[in-house]
Amino acid sequence: MEMKEIHANAAYKVLSVTLAKGEGMARHYATSDAFLVISEGKGILKLPEREVELQPGTTLTIPANEPHSMHVLEDLAATVVLASDAHIKFTDRVAAEKGKV
C-alpha cells in the first residue's frame, strides 16, 4: 500500500492511495469525513452496517470516526479528500502493520 498527500490547503488535503491485489487496509477510521473516489481496480469496503463494492467511478462519503476496512480484489487506485487537520487511525495496530484486514 502506498498513501501520499498530493495537495493540501487550510481547508482540506487530498491523498493518493494505491493498493495491490490481495492487499488490504486493517480496520481504521478518519477523524473527519472522507470522500473516496476510485479511479481503477476493484475492492470491497467493509463498513459497520454494509459492504460496498469498489470499482472505477465509485464515489463514497465515509462519515468521521466510522470504522471500516478494505480488501483489494484487483490493483486499486483511489483519491481520498479529508479535512486538513484529519488523521487516519488504525483500531488494531498489529493488523495494520501486517497489512491484514
GROMACS .gro file of N, CA and C in nm:
model
  303
    1MET      N    1   0.084  -0.117   0.000
    1MET     CA    2   0.000   0.000   0.000
    1MET      C    3   0.089   0.124   0.000
    2GLU      N    4   0.047   0.219  -0.079
    2GLU     CA    5   0.114   0.348  -0.079
    2GLU      C    6   0.008   0.456  -0.061
    3MET      N    7   0.032   0.547   0.033
    3MET     CA    8  -0.058   0.658   0.057
    3MET      C    9   0.027   0.784   0.065
    4LYS      N   10  -0.002   0.879  -0.025
    4LYS     CA   11   0.075   1.003  -0.021
    4LYS      C   12  -0.015   1.124  -0.040
    5GLU      N   13   0.021   1.231   0.029
    5GLU     CA   14  -0.052   1.355   0.017
    5GLU      C   15  -0.011   1.422  -0.114
    6ILE      N   16  -0.111   1.456  -0.198
    6ILE     CA   17  -0.080   1.519  -0.326
    6ILE      C   18  -0.122   1.666  -0.332
    7HIS      N   19  -0.202   1.710  -0.235
    7HIS     CA   20  -0.241   1.851  -0.227
    7HIS      C   21  -0.291   1.880  -0.087
    8ALA      N   22  -0.269   2.000  -0.041
    8ALA     CA   23  -0.321   2.042   0.089
    8ALA      C   24  -0.335   2.193   0.092
    9ASN      N   25  -0.436   2.238   0.164
    9ASN     CA   26  -0.451   2.381   0.192
    9ASN      C   27  -0.511   2.394   0.331
   10ALA      N   28  -0.558   2.511   0.368
   10ALA     CA   29  -0.609   2.532   0.503
   10ALA      C   30  -0.738   2.455   0.531
   11ALA      N   31  -0.813   2.418   0.427
   11ALA     CA   32  -0.942   2.353   0.447
   11ALA      C   33  -0.940   2.201   0.432
   12TYR      N   34  -0.860   2.150   0.338
   12TYR     CA   35  -0.863   2.007   0.311
   12TYR      C   36  -0.729   1.956   0.261
   13LYS      N   37  -0.716   1.822   0.257
   13LYS     CA   38  -0.599   1.760   0.196
   13LYS      C   39  -0.647   1.646   0.107
   14VAL      N   40  -0.567   1.617   0.004
   14VAL     CA   41  -0.600   1.514  -0.093
   14VAL      C   42  -0.491   1.408  -0.090
   15LEU      N   43  -0.532   1.283  -0.074
   15LEU     CA   44  -0.439   1.171  -0.070
   15LEU      C   45  -0.455   1.083  -0.192
   16SER      N   46  -0.345   1.034  -0.244
   16SER     CA   47  -0.346   0.932  -0.349
   16SER      C   48  -0.315   0.800  -0.280
   17VAL      N   49  -0.402   0.700  -0.301
   17VAL     CA   50  -0.386   0.571  -0.235
   17VAL      C   51  -0.382   0.462  -0.342
   18THR      N   52  -0.280   0.375  -0.336
   18THR     CA   53  -0.272   0.261  -0.426
   18THR      C   54  -0.247   0.135  -0.343
   19LEU      N   55  -0.317   0.030  -0.382
   19LEU     CA   56  -0.302  -0.100  -0.316
   19LEU      C   57  -0.298  -0.208  -0.424
   20ALA      N   58  -0.218  -0.309  -0.402
   20ALA     CA   59  -0.206  -0.421  -0.495
   20ALA      C   60  -0.312  -0.527  -0.464
   21LYS      N   61  -0.343  -0.605  -0.565
   21LYS     CA   62  -0.436  -0.717  -0.549
   21LYS      C   63  -0.396  -0.800  -0.428
   22GLY      N   64  -0.494  -0.832  -0.343
   22GLY     CA   65  -0.467  -0.912  -0.225
   22GLY      C   66  -0.433  -0.832  -0.101
   23GLU      N   67  -0.395  -0.706  -0.119
   23GLU     CA   68  -0.365  -0.621  -0.003
   23GLU      C   69  -0.495  -0.574   0.061
   24GLY      N   70  -0.482  -0.513   0.174
   24GLY     CA   71  -0.597  -0.458   0.242
   24GLY      C   72  -0.557  -0.347   0.335
   25MET      N   73  -0.657  -0.283   0.389
   25MET     CA   74  -0.635  -0.185   0.495
   25MET      C   75  -0.710  -0.236   0.616
   26ALA      N   76  -0.637  -0.257   0.726
   26ALA     CA   77  -0.698  -0.303   0.850
   26ALA      C   78  -0.802  -0.202   0.896
   27ARG      N   79  -0.884  -0.244   0.989
   27ARG     CA   80  -0.990  -0.158   1.039
   27ARG      C   81  -0.931  -0.026   1.089
   28HIS      N   82  -0.989   0.084   1.040
   28HIS     CA   83  -0.939   0.217   1.072
   28HIS      C   84  -1.053   0.317   1.059
   29TYR      N   85  -1.025   0.441   1.093
   29TYR     CA   86  -1.122   0.549   1.076
   29TYR      C   87  -1.045   0.679   1.054
   30ALA      N   88  -1.114   0.777   0.999
   30ALA     CA   89  -1.057   0.911   0.981
   30ALA      C   90  -1.126   1.004   1.080
   31THR      N   91  -1.054   1.103   1.125
   31THR     CA   92  -1.111   1.197   1.223
   31THR      C   93  -1.195   1.307   1.158
   32SER      N   94  -1.212   1.300   1.025
   32SER     CA   95  -1.306   1.388   0.954
   32SER      C   96  -1.381   1.302   0.853
   33ASP      N   97  -1.486   1.357   0.795
   33ASP     CA   98  -1.549   1.288   0.683
   33ASP      C   99  -1.442   1.263   0.578
   34ALA      N  100  -1.456   1.153   0.505
   34ALA     CA  101  -1.362   1.120   0.398
   34ALA      C  102  -1.441   1.098   0.271
   35PHE      N  103  -1.402   1.166   0.163
   35PHE     CA  104  -1.466   1.147   0.033
   35PHE      C  105  -1.372   1.062  -0.051
   36LEU      N  106  -1.420   0.949  -0.098
   36LEU     CA  107  -1.340   0.849  -0.168
   36LEU      C  108  -1.381   0.842  -0.314
   37VAL      N  109  -1.283   0.844  -0.405
   37VAL     CA  110  -1.308   0.830  -0.549
   37VAL      C  111  -1.217   0.720  -0.601
   38ILE      N  112  -1.275   0.614  -0.656
   38ILE     CA  113  -1.197   0.503  -0.710
   38ILE      C  114  -1.171   0.530  -0.858
   39SER      N  115  -1.043   0.525  -0.898
   39SER     CA  116  -1.008   0.551  -1.038
   39SER      C  117  -0.972   0.423  -1.114
   40GLU      N  118  -0.927   0.319  -1.041
   40GLU     CA  119  -0.902   0.192  -1.109
   40GLU      C  120  -0.902   0.078  -1.009
   41GLY      N  121  -0.928  -0.042  -1.058
   41GLY     CA  122  -0.924  -0.162  -0.976
   41GLY      C  123  -1.058  -0.195  -0.912
   42LYS      N  124  -1.055  -0.297  -0.827
   42LYS     CA  125  -1.176  -0.342  -0.757
   42LYS      C  126  -1.141  -0.380  -0.615
   43GLY      N  127  -1.237  -0.361  -0.526
   43GLY     CA  128  -1.219  -0.397  -0.387
   43GLY      C  129  -1.351  -0.401  -0.314
   44ILE      N  130  -1.345  -0.438  -0.188
   44ILE     CA  131  -1.462  -0.441  -0.101
   44ILE      C  132  -1.432  -0.353   0.020
   45LEU      N  133  -1.518  -0.256   0.045
   45LEU     CA  134  -1.507  -0.171   0.162
   45LEU      C  135  -1.608  -0.222   0.265
   46LYS      N  136  -1.560  -0.256   0.383
   46LYS     CA  137  -1.646  -0.310   0.487
   46LYS      C  138  -1.674  -0.202   0.590
   47LEU      N  139  -1.801  -0.160   0.596
   47LEU     CA  140  -1.849  -0.062   0.692
   47LEU      C  141  -1.927  -0.137   0.801
   48PRO      N  142  -1.959  -0.072   0.912
   48PRO     CA  143  -2.029  -0.143   1.020
   48PRO      C  144  -2.162  -0.207   0.978
   49GLU      N  145  -2.236  -0.143   0.891
   49GLU     CA  146  -2.370  -0.191   0.855
   49GLU      C  147  -2.381  -0.250   0.715
   50ARG      N  148  -2.272  -0.241   0.635
   50ARG     CA  149  -2.283  -0.289   0.497
   50ARG      C  150  -2.145  -0.303   0.434
   51GLU      N  151  -2.144  -0.367   0.318
   51GLU     CA  152  -2.023  -0.377   0.237
   51GLU      C  153  -2.050  -0.306   0.105
   52VAL      N  154  -1.949  -0.236   0.054
   52VAL     CA  155  -1.961  -0.162  -0.071
   52VAL      C  156  -1.858  -0.216  -0.170
   53GLU      N  157  -1.904  -0.252  -0.289
   53GLU     CA  158  -1.813  -0.295  -0.395
   53GLU      C  159  -1.749  -0.171  -0.456
   54LEU      N  160  -1.618  -0.168  -0.459
   54LEU     CA  161  -1.544  -0.055  -0.515
   54LEU      C  162  -1.498  -0.091  -0.656
   55GLN      N  163  -1.519   0.002  -0.748
   55GLN     CA  164  -1.474  -0.015  -0.887
   55GLN      C  165  -1.457   0.124  -0.946
   56PRO      N  166  -1.394   0.136  -1.063
   56PRO     CA  167  -1.373   0.268  -1.121
   56PRO      C  168  -1.504   0.347  -1.130
   57GLY      N  169  -1.498   0.471  -1.083
   57GLY     CA  170  -1.615   0.558  -1.084
   57GLY      C  171  -1.691   0.559  -0.953
   58THR      N  172  -1.663   0.464  -0.863
   58THR     CA  173  -1.729   0.464  -0.733
   58THR      C  174  -1.688   0.588  -0.654
   59THR      N  175  -1.786   0.657  -0.598
   59THR     CA  176  -1.761   0.768  -0.506
   59THR      C  177  -1.839   0.739  -0.378
   60LEU      N  178  -1.784   0.778  -0.267
   60LEU     CA  179  -1.845   0.744  -0.140
   60LEU      C  180  -1.797   0.841  -0.034
   61THR      N  181  -1.889   0.884   0.051
   61THR     CA  182  -1.852   0.963   0.168
   61THR      C  183  -1.858   0.872   0.290
   62ILE      N  184  -1.750   0.866   0.364
   62ILE     CA  185  -1.744   0.789   0.487
   62ILE      C  186  -1.744   0.889   0.602
   63PRO      N  187  -1.845   0.882   0.689
   63PRO     CA  188  -1.852   0.979   0.799
   63PRO      C  189  -1.731   0.971   0.893
   64ALA      N  190  -1.700   1.083   0.953
   64ALA     CA  191  -1.591   1.090   1.051
   64ALA      C  192  -1.610   0.984   1.159
   65ASN      N  193  -1.499   0.923   1.198
   65ASN     CA  194  -1.494   0.827   1.308
   65ASN      C  195  -1.569   0.696   1.283
   66GLU      N  196  -1.609   0.670   1.158
   66GLU     CA  197  -1.676   0.543   1.127
   66GLU      C  198  -1.571   0.438   1.092
   67PRO      N  199  -1.558   0.333   1.172
   67PRO     CA  200  -1.457   0.232   1.143
   67PRO      C  201  -1.491   0.153   1.017
   68HIS      N  202  -1.388   0.121   0.940
   68HIS     CA  203  -1.407   0.046   0.816
   68HIS      C  204  -1.276  -0.021   0.779
   69SER      N  205  -1.284  -0.119   0.690
   69SER     CA  206  -1.165  -0.187   0.639
   69SER      C  207  -1.185  -0.212   0.491
   70MET      N  208  -1.078  -0.252   0.423
   70MET     CA  209  -1.086  -0.273   0.279
   70MET      C  210  -1.003  -0.394   0.240
   71HIS      N  211  -1.054  -0.468   0.141
   71HIS     CA  212  -0.980  -0.578   0.081
   71HIS      C  213  -0.977  -0.555  -0.070
   72VAL      N  214  -0.860  -0.567  -0.132
   72VAL     CA  215  -0.843  -0.536  -0.273
   72VAL      C  216  -0.850  -0.664  -0.357
   73LEU      N  217  -0.938  -0.662  -0.458
   73LEU     CA  218  -0.956  -0.775  -0.548
   73LEU      C  219  -0.873  -0.762  -0.675
   74GLU      N  220  -0.851  -0.638  -0.719
   74GLU     CA  221  -0.765  -0.605  -0.834
   74GLU      C  222  -0.689  -0.479  -0.797
   75ASP      N  223  -0.565  -0.465  -0.846
   75ASP     CA  224  -0.486  -0.345  -0.815
   75ASP      C  225  -0.577  -0.223  -0.815
   76LEU      N  226  -0.572  -0.144  -0.707
   76LEU     CA  227  -0.667  -0.037  -0.686
   76LEU      C  228  -0.596   0.097  -0.669
   77ALA      N  229  -0.654   0.200  -0.728
   77ALA     CA  230  -0.606   0.338  -0.711
   77ALA      C  231  -0.726   0.424  -0.673
   78ALA      N  232  -0.706   0.508  -0.573
   78ALA     CA  233  -0.814   0.594  -0.525
   78ALA      C  234  -0.760   0.729  -0.483
   79THR      N  235  -0.850   0.825  -0.478
   79THR     CA  236  -0.822   0.957  -0.424
   79THR      C  237  -0.912   0.976  -0.303
   80VAL      N  238  -0.855   1.026  -0.195
   80VAL     CA  239  -0.930   1.049  -0.071
   80VAL      C  240  -0.914   1.195  -0.032
   81VAL      N  241  -1.026   1.261  -0.003
   81VAL     CA  242  -1.024   1.400   0.041
   81VAL      C  243  -1.069   1.403   0.187
   82LEU      N  244  -0.985   1.465   0.271
   82LEU     CA  245  -1.010   1.477   0.415
   82LEU      C  246  -0.996   1.623   0.458
   83ALA      N  247  -1.047   1.656   0.575
   83ALA     CA  248  -1.022   1.788   0.633
   83ALA      C  249  -0.871   1.803   0.654
   84SER      N  250  -0.822   1.925   0.648
   84SER     CA  251  -0.678   1.948   0.655
   84SER      C  252  -0.615   1.898   0.786
   85ASP      N  253  -0.692   1.898   0.893
   85ASP     CA  254  -0.636   1.855   1.022
   85ASP      C  255  -0.671   1.709   1.057
   86ALA      N  256  -0.728   1.637   0.962
   86ALA     CA  257  -0.772   1.499   0.987
   86ALA      C  258  -0.654   1.402   0.996
   87HIS      N  259  -0.677   1.294   1.068
   87HIS     CA  260  -0.580   1.185   1.080
   87HIS      C  261  -0.650   1.053   1.054
   88ILE      N  262  -0.575   0.955   1.005
   88ILE     CA  263  -0.627   0.820   0.989
   88ILE      C  264  -0.570   0.739   1.103
   89LYS      N  265  -0.659   0.672   1.176
   89LYS     CA  266  -0.618   0.596   1.294
   89LYS      C  267  -0.663   0.451   1.279
   90PHE      N  268  -0.568   0.360   1.297
   90PHE     CA  269  -0.598   0.218   1.289
   90PHE      C  270  -0.645   0.169   1.426
   91THR      N  271  -0.749   0.086   1.426
   91THR     CA  272  -0.804   0.037   1.553
   91THR      C  273  -0.728  -0.085   1.602
   92ASP      N  274  -0.654  -0.151   1.515
   92ASP     CA  275  -0.574  -0.268   1.552
   92ASP      C  276  -0.434  -0.248   1.494
   93ARG      N  277  -0.344  -0.196   1.573
   93ARG     CA  278  -0.210  -0.161   1.526
   93ARG      C  279  -0.134  -0.281   1.472
   94VAL      N  280  -0.148  -0.398   1.534
   94VAL     CA  281  -0.076  -0.518   1.489
   94VAL      C  282  -0.122  -0.556   1.349
   95ALA      N  283  -0.253  -0.560   1.327
   95ALA     CA  284  -0.308  -0.594   1.195
   95ALA      C  285  -0.264  -0.490   1.093
   96ALA      N  286  -0.264  -0.363   1.130
   96ALA     CA  287  -0.223  -0.259   1.037
   96ALA      C  288  -0.080  -0.279   0.991
   97GLU      N  289   0.007  -0.315   1.084
   97GLU     CA  290   0.148  -0.335   1.050
   97GLU      C  291   0.169  -0.457   0.961
   98LYS      N  292   0.081  -0.555   0.973
   98LYS     CA  293   0.092  -0.676   0.891
   98LYS      C  294   0.012  -0.665   0.761
   99GLY      N  295  -0.066  -0.556   0.743
   99GLY     CA  296  -0.144  -0.537   0.622
   99GLY      C  297  -0.266  -0.628   0.613
  100LYS      N  298  -0.315  -0.672   0.729
  100LYS     CA  299  -0.433  -0.758   0.731
  100LYS      C  300  -0.559  -0.676   0.748
  101VAL      N  301  -0.669  -0.726   0.692
  101VAL     CA  302  -0.798  -0.660   0.707
  101VAL      C  303  -0.871  -0.719   0.824
   0.00000   0.00000   0.00000
